[in-house]
Short mmCIF file of C-alpha atoms and ligand atoms in Angstrom, two decimals:
data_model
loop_
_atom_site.label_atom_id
_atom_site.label_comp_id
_atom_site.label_asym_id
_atom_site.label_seq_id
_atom_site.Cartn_x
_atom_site.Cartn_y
_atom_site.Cartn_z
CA UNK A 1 0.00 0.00 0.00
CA UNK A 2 1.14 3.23 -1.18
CA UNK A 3 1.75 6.22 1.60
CA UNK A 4 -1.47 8.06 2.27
CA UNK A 5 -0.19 12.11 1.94
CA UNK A 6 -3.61 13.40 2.86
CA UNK A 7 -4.03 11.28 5.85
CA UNK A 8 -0.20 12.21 6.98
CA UNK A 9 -0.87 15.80 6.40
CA UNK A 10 -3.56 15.96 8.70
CA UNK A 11 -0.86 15.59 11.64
CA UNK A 12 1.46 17.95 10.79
CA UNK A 13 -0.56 21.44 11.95
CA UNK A 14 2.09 23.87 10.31
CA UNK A 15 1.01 22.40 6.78
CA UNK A 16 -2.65 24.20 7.26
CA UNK A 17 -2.01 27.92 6.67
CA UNK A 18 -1.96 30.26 4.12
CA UNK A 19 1.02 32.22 3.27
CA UNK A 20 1.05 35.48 1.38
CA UNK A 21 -3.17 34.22 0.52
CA UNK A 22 -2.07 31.01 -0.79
CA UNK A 23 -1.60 27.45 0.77
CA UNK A 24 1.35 26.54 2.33
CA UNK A 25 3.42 24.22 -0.17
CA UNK A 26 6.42 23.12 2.07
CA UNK A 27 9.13 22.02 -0.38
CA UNK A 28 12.15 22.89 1.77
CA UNK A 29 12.38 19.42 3.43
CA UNK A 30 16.04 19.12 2.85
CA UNK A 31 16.41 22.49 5.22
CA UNK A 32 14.17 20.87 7.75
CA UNK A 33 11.19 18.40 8.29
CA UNK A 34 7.66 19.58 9.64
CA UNK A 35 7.03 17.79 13.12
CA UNK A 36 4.21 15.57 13.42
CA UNK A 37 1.34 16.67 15.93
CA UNK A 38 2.93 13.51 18.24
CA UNK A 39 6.32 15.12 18.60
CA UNK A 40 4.58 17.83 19.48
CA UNK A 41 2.62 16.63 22.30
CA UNK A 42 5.37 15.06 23.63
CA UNK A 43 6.83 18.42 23.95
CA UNK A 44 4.51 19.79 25.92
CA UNK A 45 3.86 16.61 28.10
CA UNK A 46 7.26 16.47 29.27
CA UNK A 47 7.58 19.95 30.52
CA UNK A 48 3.44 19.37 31.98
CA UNK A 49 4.16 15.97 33.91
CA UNK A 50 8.29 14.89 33.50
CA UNK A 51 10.58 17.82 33.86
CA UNK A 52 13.46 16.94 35.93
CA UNK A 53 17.04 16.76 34.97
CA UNK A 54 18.21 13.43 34.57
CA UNK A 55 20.66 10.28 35.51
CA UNK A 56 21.32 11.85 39.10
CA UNK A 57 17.86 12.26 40.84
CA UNK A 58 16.71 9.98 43.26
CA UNK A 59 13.03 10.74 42.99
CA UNK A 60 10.34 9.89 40.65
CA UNK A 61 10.27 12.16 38.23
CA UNK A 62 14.07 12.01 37.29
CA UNK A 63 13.88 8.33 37.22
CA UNK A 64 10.45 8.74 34.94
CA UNK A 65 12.57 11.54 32.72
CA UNK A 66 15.57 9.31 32.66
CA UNK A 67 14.28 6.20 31.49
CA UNK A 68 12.53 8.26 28.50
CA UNK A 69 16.02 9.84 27.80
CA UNK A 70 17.22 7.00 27.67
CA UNK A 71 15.04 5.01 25.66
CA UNK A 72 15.70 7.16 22.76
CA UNK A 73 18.89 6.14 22.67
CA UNK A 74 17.26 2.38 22.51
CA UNK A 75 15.18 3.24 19.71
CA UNK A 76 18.12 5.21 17.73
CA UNK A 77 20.52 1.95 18.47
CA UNK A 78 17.24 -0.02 16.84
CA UNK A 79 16.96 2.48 13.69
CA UNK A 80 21.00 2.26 13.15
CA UNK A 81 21.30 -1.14 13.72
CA UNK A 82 24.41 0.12 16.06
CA UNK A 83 25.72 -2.87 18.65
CA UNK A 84 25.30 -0.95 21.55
CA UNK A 85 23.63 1.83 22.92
CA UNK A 86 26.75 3.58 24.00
CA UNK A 87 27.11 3.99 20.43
CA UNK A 88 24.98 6.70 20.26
CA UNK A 89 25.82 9.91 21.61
CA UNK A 90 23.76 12.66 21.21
CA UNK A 91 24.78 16.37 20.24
CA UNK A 92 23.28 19.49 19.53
CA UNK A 93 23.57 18.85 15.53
CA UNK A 94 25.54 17.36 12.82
CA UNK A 95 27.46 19.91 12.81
CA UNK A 96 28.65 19.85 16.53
CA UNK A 97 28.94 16.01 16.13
CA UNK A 98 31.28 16.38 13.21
CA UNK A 99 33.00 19.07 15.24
CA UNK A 100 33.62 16.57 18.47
CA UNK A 101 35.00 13.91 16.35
CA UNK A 102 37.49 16.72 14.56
CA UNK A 103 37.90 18.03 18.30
CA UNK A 104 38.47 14.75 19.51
CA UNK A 105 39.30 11.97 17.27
CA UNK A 106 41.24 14.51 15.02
CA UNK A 107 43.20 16.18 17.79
CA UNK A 108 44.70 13.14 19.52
CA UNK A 109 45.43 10.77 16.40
CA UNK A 110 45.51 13.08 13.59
CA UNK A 111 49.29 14.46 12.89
CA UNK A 112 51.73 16.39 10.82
CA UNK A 113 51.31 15.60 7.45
CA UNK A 114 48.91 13.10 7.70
CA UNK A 115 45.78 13.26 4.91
CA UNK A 116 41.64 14.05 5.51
CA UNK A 117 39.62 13.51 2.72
CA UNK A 118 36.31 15.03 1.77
CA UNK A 119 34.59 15.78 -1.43
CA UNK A 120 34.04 19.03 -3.65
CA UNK A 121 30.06 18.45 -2.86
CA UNK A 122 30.74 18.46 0.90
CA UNK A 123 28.38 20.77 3.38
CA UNK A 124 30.37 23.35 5.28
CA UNK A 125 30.01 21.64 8.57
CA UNK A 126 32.08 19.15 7.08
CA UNK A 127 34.78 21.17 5.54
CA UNK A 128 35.57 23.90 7.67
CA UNK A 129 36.30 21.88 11.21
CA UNK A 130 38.69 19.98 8.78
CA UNK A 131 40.30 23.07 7.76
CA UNK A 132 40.68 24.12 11.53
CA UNK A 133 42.20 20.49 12.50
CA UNK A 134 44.55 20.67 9.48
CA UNK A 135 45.58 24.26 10.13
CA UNK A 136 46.43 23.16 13.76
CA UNK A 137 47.98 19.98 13.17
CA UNK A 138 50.35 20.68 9.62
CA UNK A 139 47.99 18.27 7.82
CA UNK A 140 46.76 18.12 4.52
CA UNK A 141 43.13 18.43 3.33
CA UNK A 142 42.46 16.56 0.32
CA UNK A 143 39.38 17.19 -1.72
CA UNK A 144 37.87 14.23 -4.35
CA UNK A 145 36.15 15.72 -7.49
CA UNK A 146 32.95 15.42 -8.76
CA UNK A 147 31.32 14.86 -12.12
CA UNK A 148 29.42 17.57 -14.25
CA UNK A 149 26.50 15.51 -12.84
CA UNK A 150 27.38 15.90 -8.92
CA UNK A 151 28.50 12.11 -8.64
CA UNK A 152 32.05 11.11 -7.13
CA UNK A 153 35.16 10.70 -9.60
CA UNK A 154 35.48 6.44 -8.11
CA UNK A 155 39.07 6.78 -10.28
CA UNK A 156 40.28 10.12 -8.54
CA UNK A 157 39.31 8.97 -4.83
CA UNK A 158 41.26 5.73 -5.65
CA UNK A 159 44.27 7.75 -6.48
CA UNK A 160 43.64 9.88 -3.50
CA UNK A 161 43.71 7.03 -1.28
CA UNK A 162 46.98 6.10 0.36
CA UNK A 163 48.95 5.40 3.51
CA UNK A 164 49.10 8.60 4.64
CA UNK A 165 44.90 9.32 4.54
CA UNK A 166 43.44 8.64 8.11
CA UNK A 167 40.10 9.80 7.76
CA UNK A 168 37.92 9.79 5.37
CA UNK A 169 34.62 12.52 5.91
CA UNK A 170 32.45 12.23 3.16
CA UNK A 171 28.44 13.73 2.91
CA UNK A 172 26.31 10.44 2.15
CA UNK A 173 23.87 12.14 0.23
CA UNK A 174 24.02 15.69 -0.35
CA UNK A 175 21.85 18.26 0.66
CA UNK A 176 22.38 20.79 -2.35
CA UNK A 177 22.00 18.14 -5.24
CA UNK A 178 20.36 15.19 -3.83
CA UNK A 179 23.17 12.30 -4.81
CA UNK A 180 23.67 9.34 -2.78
CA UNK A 181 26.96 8.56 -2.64
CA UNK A 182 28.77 5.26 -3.33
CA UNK A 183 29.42 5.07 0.51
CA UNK A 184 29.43 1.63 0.96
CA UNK A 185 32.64 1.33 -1.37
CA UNK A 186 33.81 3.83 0.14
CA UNK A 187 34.19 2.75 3.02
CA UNK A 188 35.77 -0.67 1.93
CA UNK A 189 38.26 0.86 -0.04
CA UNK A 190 39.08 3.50 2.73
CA UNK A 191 39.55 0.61 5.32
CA UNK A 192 41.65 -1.27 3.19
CA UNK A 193 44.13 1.50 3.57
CA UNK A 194 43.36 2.07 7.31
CA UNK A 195 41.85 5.11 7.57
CA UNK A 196 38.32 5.75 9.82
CA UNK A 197 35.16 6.66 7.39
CA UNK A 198 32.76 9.16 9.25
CA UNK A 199 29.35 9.68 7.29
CA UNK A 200 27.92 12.73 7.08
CA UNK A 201 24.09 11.54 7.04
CA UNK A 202 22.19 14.64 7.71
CA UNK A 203 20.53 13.90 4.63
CA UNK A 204 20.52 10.14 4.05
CA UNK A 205 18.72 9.12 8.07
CA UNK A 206 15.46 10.93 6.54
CA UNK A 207 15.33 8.78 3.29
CA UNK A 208 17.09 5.49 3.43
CA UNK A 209 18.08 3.18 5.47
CA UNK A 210 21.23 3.77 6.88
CA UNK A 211 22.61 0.41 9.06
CA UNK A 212 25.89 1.57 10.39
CA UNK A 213 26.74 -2.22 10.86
CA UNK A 214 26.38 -3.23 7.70
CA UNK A 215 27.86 0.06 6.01
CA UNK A 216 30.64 -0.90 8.43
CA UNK A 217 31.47 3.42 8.64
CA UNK A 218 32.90 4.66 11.75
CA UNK A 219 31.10 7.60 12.35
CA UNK A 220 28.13 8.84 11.74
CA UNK A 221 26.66 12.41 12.19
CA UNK A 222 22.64 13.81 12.01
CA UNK A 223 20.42 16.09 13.09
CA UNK A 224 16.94 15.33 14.38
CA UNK A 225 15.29 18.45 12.91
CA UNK A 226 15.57 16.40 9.44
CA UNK A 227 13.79 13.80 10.51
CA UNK A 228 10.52 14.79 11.83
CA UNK A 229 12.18 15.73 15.27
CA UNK A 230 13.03 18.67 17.14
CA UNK A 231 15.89 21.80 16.39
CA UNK A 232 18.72 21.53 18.70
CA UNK A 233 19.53 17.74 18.95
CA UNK A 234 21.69 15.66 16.60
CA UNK A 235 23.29 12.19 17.23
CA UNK A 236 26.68 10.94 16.78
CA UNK A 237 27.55 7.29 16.20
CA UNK A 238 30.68 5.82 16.93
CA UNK A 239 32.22 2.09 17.03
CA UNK A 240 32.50 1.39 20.78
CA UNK A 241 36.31 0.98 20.26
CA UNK A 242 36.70 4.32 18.75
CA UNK A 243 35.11 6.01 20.95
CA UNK A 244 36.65 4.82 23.86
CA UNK A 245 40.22 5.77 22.82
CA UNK A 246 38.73 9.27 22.37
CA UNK A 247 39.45 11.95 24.73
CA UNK A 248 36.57 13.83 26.25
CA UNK A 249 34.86 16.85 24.31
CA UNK A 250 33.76 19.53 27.16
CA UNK A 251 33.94 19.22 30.77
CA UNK A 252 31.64 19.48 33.33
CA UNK A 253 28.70 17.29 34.93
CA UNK A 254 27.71 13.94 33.48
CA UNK A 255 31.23 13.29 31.92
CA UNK A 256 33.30 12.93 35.22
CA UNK A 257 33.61 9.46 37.36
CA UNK A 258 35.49 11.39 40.00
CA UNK A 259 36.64 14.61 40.72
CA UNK A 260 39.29 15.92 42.88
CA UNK A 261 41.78 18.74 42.70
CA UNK A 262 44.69 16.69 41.89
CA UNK A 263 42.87 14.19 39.42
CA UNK A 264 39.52 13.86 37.31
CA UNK A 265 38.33 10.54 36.10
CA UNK A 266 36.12 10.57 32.92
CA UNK A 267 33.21 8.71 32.61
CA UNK A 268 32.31 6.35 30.11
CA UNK A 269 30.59 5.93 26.55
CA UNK A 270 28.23 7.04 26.29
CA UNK A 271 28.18 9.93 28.98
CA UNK A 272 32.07 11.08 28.32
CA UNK A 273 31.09 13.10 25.31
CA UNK A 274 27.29 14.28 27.37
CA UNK A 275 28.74 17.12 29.39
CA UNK A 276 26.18 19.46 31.30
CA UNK A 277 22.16 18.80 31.63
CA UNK A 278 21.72 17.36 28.07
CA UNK A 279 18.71 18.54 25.75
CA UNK A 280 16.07 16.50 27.55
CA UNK A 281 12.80 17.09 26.22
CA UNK A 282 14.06 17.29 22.54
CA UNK A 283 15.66 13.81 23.28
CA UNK A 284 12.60 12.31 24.50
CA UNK A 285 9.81 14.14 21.40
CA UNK A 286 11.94 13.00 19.10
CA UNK A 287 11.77 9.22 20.01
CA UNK A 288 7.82 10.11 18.86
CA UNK A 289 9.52 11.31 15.44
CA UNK A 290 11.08 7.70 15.11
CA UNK A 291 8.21 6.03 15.56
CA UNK A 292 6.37 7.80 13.00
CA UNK A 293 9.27 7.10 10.51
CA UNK A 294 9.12 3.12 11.67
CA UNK A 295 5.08 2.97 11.82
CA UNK A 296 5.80 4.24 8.29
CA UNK A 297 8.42 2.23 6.87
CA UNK A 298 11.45 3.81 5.11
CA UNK A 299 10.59 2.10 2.14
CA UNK A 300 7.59 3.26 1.82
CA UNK A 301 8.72 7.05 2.46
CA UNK A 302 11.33 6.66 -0.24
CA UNK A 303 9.01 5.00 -2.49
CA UNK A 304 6.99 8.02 -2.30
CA UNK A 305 9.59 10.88 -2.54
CA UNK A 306 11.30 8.76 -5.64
CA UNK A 307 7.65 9.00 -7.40
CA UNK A 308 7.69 12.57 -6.13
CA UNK A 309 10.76 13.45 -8.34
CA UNK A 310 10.82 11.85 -10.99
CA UNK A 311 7.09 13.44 -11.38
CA UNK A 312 8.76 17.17 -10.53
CA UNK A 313 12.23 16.35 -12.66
CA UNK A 314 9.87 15.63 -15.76
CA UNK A 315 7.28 18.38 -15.50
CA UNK A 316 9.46 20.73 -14.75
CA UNK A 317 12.17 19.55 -17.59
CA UNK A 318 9.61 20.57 -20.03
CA UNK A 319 10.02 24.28 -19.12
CA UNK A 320 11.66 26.68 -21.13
CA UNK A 321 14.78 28.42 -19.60
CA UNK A 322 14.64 24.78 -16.14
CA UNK A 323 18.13 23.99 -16.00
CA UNK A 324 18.55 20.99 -13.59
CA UNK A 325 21.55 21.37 -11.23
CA UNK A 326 22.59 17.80 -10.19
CA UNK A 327 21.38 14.79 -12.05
CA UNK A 328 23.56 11.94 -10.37
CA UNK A 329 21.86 8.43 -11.52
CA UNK A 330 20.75 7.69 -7.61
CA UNK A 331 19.50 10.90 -5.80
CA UNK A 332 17.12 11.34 -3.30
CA UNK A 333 13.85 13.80 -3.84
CA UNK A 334 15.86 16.95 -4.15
CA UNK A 335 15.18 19.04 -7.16
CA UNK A 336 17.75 21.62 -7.63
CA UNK A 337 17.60 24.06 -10.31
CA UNK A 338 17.95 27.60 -12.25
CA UNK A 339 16.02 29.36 -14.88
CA UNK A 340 17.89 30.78 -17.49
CA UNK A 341 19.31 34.77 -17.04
CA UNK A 342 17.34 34.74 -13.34
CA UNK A 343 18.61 35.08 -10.01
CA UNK A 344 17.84 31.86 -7.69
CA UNK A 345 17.05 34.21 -5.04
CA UNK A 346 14.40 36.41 -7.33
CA UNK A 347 12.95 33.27 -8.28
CA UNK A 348 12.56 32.13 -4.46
CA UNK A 349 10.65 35.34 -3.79
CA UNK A 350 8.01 35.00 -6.35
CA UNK A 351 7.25 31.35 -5.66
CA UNK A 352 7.08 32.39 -1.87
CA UNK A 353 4.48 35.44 -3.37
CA UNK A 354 3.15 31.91 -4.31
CA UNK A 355 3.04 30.45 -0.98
CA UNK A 356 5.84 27.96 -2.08
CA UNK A 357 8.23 27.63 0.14
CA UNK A 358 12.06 26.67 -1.64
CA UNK A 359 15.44 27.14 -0.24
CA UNK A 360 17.63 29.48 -2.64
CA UNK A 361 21.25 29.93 -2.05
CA UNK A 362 24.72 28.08 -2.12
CA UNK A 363 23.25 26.28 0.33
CA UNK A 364 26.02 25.98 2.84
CA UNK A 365 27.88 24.31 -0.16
CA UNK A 366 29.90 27.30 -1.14
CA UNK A 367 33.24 25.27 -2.95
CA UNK A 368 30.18 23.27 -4.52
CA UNK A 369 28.53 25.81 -6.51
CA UNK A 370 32.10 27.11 -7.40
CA UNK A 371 32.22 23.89 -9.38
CA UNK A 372 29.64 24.20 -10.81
CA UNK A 373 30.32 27.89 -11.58
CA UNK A 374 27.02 29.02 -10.59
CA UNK A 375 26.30 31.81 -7.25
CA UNK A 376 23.25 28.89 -6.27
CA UNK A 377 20.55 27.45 -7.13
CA UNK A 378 16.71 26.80 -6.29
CA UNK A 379 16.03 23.80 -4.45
CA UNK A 380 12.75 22.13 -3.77
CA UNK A 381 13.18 19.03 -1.54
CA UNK A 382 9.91 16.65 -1.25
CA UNK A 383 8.99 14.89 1.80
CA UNK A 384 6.43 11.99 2.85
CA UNK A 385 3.44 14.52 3.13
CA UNK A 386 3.85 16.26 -0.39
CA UNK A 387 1.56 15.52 -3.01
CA UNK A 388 1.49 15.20 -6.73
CA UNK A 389 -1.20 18.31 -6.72
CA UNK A 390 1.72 20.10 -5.30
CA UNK A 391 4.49 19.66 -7.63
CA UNK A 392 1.55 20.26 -10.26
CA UNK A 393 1.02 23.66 -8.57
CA UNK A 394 4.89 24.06 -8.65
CA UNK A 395 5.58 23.58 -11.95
CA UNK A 396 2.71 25.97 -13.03
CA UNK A 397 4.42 28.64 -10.99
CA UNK A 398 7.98 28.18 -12.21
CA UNK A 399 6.98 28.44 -15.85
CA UNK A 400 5.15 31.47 -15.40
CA UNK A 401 8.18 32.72 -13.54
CA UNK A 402 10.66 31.55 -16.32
CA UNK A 403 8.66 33.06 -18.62
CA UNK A 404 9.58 36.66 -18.24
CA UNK A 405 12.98 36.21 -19.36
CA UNK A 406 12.46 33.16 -21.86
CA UNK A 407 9.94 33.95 -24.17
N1 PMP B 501 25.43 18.29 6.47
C1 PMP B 501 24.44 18.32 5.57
C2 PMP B 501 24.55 17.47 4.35
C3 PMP B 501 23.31 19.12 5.81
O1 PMP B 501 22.33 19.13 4.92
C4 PMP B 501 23.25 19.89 6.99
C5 PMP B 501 22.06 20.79 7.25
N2 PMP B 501 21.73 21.61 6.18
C6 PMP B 501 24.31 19.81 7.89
C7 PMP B 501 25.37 19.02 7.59
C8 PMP B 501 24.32 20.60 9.16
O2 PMP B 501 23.27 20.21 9.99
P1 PMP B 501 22.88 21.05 11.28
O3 PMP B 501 22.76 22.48 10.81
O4 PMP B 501 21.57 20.48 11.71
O5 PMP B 501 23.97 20.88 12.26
#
């Protein structure tokens, strides 16, 4: 059985409204997911019958709040397929868990002329820590090029590869052109050489399946706010090993066994890298987000989106002045685009006069666009609750728009 869009919208309250006199068309999934009514409730009911802070309290409502905070953490080791649940740390973002790993990982075993790799298409959060580790440390970043479709030269990051790369950082599908990268090989061929693989999955947790055991990556960084849950929580995932021979991120409560003047013990995985009163109530609503995504089925969201763009890349193909930007063979439903002699911004504003909503921009992809020679682009991203009716509506607003300068 196919998804049921109407049925889904009617839980996410944010879709009913009008913007600018229209309906709301929310087509900037990739920036961040609507939350389910659920999530929402959960919200609320925390703060109404839970609030405590957690792990240390010896009454009930800490030990209520902990064992939510904690079951999270069960359900995100379930939807990872991670070993253990000390696997799973959780962050304020992708970006800050890509920044503890370079803070971390990158500080204590990365070292003077030793080689990071990432890829032209990579998202700033996963660029510029790299820059700030190599700066520090005397090594080198190394950067593996891209097709004029967005898709990974296999050949170049082969002759990249060597002895000297220890890490390999690499976006798994990216958020500016939709490809899914080859991440799997990747990671093989990036093992065989000995260096760690993190995955930036910011993008691929929403849409496919991502089982960390069977990819067999190292690390891998999200954000909740992408998947149905709230702003200001992310996860990182880490091979227990790994982790362990990491030194701690920030100090303070949580992360400490002991402290004296003389000597501090740290705690362990998962609570080493959980310094301070962590982002409770996020950590519990979005546990509600997860189950929406399981009740669902991945498949079935992805089946959905796929039919969702392929519907959006052929309607709006047939559009004088639509130039695509990114047309890898295996994307996810991210449509990316210019029209001819306009700027992506202008075109953003008139669609939102439209009540459309699009990201325009470089996207946080900066070296990217560069590529690509372009300033940015227009990017509607489709999610579970979007509708055929809604690309239709789409398309008939872009070619009105692209018809003022290509007659
Ligand atoms: N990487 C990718 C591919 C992304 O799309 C994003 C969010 N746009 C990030 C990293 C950063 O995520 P956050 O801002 O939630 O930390």
């Amino acid at each position: 059985m196919p998804v049921n869009s109407e049925k889904i919208r009617s839980i996410f309250p944010v879709l009913h409204q009008k913007v600018n006199g229209k309906p709301l068309i929310y087509l900037d999934n990739a920036a961040t997911t609507q939350k389910p009514k659920s999530v929402l409730d959960a919200l609320t009911d925390y703060y109404k019958h839970d609030n405590s802070n957690i792990h240390r309290g010896a009454h009930t409502l800490a030990d209520r709040a902990t064992r939510y905070y904690e079951k999270t953490r069960t359900v995100l080791k379930e939807f990872l397929n991670a070993k253990e649940e000390e696997e799973i740390i959780f962050t304020k973002g992708t970006t800050e868990s890509i920044n503890l790993v370079a803070a971390t990982y990158g500080r204590k075993f990365i070292t003077k002329g030793d080689e990071i790799l990432i890829s032209t298409m990579e998202h700033h959060s996963n660029i510029v820590p790299w820059q700030m580790l190599c700066e520090e440390k005397e090594a080198i970043l190394k950067i593996i090029p891209i097709n004029d479709s967005g898709e990974i030269l296999m050949d170049d990051f082969d002759s990249l590869l060597n002895e000297k790369t220890k890490l390999v950082s690499i976006v798994h599908v990216s958020n500016a052109l939709g490809t899914i990268n080859p991440v799997r090989e990747i990671i093989k061929k990036a093992h065989h050489f000995g260096a760690k693989v993190l995955l930036d999955g910011a993008q691929s947790t929403s849409h496919l399946d991502v089982n960390v055991q069977e990819l067999d990556c190292d690390f891998l960084a999200f954000s909740a706010h992408k998947l149905y849950g709230p702003t200001g929580l992310g996860v990182l995932y880490g091979k227990r090993k790994i982790l362990e021979s990491m030194p701690p991120y920030q100090g303070g409560g949580e992360m400490i066994k002991e402290v004296t003047f003389a000597k501090t013990t740290y705690n362990d995985i998962p609570f080493k890298f959980e310094a301070g009163t962590p982002n409770i109530a996020d950590v519990i609503a979005f546990q509600k987000a997860l189950e929406f995504i399981n009740e669902l089925g991945k498949s079935k969201i992805k089946t959905h989106e796929d039919n969702l763009l392929s519907y959006a890349t052929s309607l709006l193909g047939e559009i004088k002045g639509f130039i695509p930007v990114g047309t890898a063979k295996e994307k996810v439903s991210v449509l990316s685009f210019n029209i001819n002699g306009m700027h992506p911004f202008d075109v953003g504003m008139m669609l939102d006069a439209n009540g459309i909503a699009v990201r325009t921009g470089h996207h946080c992809t900066q070296p990217l666009m560069q590529r690509f020679g372009i300033e940015g682009t227009v990017r509607a991203s489709f999610s579970v609750y979007n509708t055929e009716s809604e690309i239709d509506y789409l398309a008939s607003a872009v070619a009105k728009i692209a018809k003022i300068k290509n007659k």
